[in-house]
JSON list of C-alpha atoms in Angstrom, two decimals:
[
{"chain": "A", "resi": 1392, "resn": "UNK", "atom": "CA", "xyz": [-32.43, 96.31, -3.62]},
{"chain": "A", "resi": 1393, "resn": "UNK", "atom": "CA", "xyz": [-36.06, 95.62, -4.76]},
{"chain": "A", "resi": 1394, "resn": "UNK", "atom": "CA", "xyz": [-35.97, 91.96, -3.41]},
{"chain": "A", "resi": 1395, "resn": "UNK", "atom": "CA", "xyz": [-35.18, 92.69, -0.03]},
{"chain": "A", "resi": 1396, "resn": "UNK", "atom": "CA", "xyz": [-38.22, 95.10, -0.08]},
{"chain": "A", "resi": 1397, "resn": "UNK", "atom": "CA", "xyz": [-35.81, 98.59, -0.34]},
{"chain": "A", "resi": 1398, "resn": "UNK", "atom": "CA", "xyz": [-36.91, 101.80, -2.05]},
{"chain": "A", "resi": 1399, "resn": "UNK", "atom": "CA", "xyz": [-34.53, 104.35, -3.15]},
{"chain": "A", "resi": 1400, "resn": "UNK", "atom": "CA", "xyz": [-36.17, 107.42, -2.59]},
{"chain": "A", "resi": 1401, "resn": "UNK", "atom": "CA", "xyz": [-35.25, 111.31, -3.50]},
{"chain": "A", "resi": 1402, "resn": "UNK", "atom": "CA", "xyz": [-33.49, 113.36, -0.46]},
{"chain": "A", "resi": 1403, "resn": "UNK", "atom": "CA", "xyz": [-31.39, 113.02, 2.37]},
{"chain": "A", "resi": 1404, "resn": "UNK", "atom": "CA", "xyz": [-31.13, 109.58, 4.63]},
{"chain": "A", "resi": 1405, "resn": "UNK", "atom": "CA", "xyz": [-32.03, 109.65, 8.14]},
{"chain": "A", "resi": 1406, "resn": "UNK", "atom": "CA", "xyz": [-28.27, 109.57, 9.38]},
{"chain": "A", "resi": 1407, "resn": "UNK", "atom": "CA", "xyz": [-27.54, 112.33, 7.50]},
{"chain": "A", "resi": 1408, "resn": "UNK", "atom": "CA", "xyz": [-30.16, 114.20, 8.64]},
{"chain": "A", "resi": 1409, "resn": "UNK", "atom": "CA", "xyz": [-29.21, 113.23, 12.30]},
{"chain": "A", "resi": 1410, "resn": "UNK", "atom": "CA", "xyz": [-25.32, 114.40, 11.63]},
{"chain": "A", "resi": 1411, "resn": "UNK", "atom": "CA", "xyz": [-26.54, 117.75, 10.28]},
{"chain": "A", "resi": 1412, "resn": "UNK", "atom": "CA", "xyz": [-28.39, 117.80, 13.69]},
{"chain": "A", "resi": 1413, "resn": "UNK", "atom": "CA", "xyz": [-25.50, 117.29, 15.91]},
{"chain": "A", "resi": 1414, "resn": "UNK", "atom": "CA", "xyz": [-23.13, 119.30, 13.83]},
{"chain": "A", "resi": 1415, "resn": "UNK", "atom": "CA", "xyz": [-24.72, 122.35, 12.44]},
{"chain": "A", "resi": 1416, "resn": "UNK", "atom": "CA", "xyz": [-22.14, 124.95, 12.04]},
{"chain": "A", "resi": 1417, "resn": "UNK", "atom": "CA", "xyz": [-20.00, 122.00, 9.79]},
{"chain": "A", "resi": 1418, "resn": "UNK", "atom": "CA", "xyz": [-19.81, 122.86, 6.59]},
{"chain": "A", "resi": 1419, "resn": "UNK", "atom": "CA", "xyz": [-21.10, 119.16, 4.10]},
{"chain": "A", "resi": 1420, "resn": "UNK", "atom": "CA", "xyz": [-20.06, 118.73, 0.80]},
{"chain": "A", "resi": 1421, "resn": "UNK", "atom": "CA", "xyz": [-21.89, 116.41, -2.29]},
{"chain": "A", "resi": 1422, "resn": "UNK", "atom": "CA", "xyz": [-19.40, 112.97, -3.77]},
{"chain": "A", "resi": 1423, "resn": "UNK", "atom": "CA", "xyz": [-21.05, 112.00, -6.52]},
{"chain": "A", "resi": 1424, "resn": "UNK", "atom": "CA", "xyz": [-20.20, 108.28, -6.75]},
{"chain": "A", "resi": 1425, "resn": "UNK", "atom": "CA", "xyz": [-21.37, 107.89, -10.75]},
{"chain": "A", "resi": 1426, "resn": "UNK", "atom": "CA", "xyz": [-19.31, 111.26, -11.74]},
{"chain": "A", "resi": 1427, "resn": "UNK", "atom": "CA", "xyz": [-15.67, 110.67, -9.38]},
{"chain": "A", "resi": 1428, "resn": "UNK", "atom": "CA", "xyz": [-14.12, 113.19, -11.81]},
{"chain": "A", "resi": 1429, "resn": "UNK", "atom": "CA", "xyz": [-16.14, 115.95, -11.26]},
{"chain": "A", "resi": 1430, "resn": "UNK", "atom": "CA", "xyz": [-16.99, 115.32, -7.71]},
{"chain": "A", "resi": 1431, "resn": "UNK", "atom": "CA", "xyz": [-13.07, 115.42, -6.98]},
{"chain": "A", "resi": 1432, "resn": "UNK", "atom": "CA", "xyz": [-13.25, 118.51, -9.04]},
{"chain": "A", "resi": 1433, "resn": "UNK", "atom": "CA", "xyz": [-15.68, 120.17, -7.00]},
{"chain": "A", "resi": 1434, "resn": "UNK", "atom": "CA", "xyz": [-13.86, 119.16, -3.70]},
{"chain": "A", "resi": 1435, "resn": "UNK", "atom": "CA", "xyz": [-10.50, 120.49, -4.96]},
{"chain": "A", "resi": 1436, "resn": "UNK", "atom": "CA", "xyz": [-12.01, 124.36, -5.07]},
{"chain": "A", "resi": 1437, "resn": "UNK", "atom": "CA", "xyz": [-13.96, 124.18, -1.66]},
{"chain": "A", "resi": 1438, "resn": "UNK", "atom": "CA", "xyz": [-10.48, 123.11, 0.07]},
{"chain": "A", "resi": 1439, "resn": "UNK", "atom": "CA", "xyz": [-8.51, 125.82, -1.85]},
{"chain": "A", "resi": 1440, "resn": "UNK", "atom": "CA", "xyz": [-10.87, 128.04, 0.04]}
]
């Protein structure tokens, strides 16, 4: 990324922020793509909810 001039930078990216925007009351969950396992993990118990 650094030779096309791209930071990675802490937080949320702009389309994110612009789909939390348009859909407030929705309900957004974190995929971890370096932990899969876990993040699947994680999923599983929200949906049992």
């Amino acid at each position: 990324m650094e030779e096309q001039n791209f930071k990675v930078i802490p937080g949320e990216g702009v389309l994110f922020q612009i789909l939390k925007k348009r859909f407030p009351e929705a309900i957004y969950l974190e995929f971890d793509k370096d932990n899969i396992e876990e993040s699947l993990k994680q999923l599983e118990k929200h949906f049992k909810h």
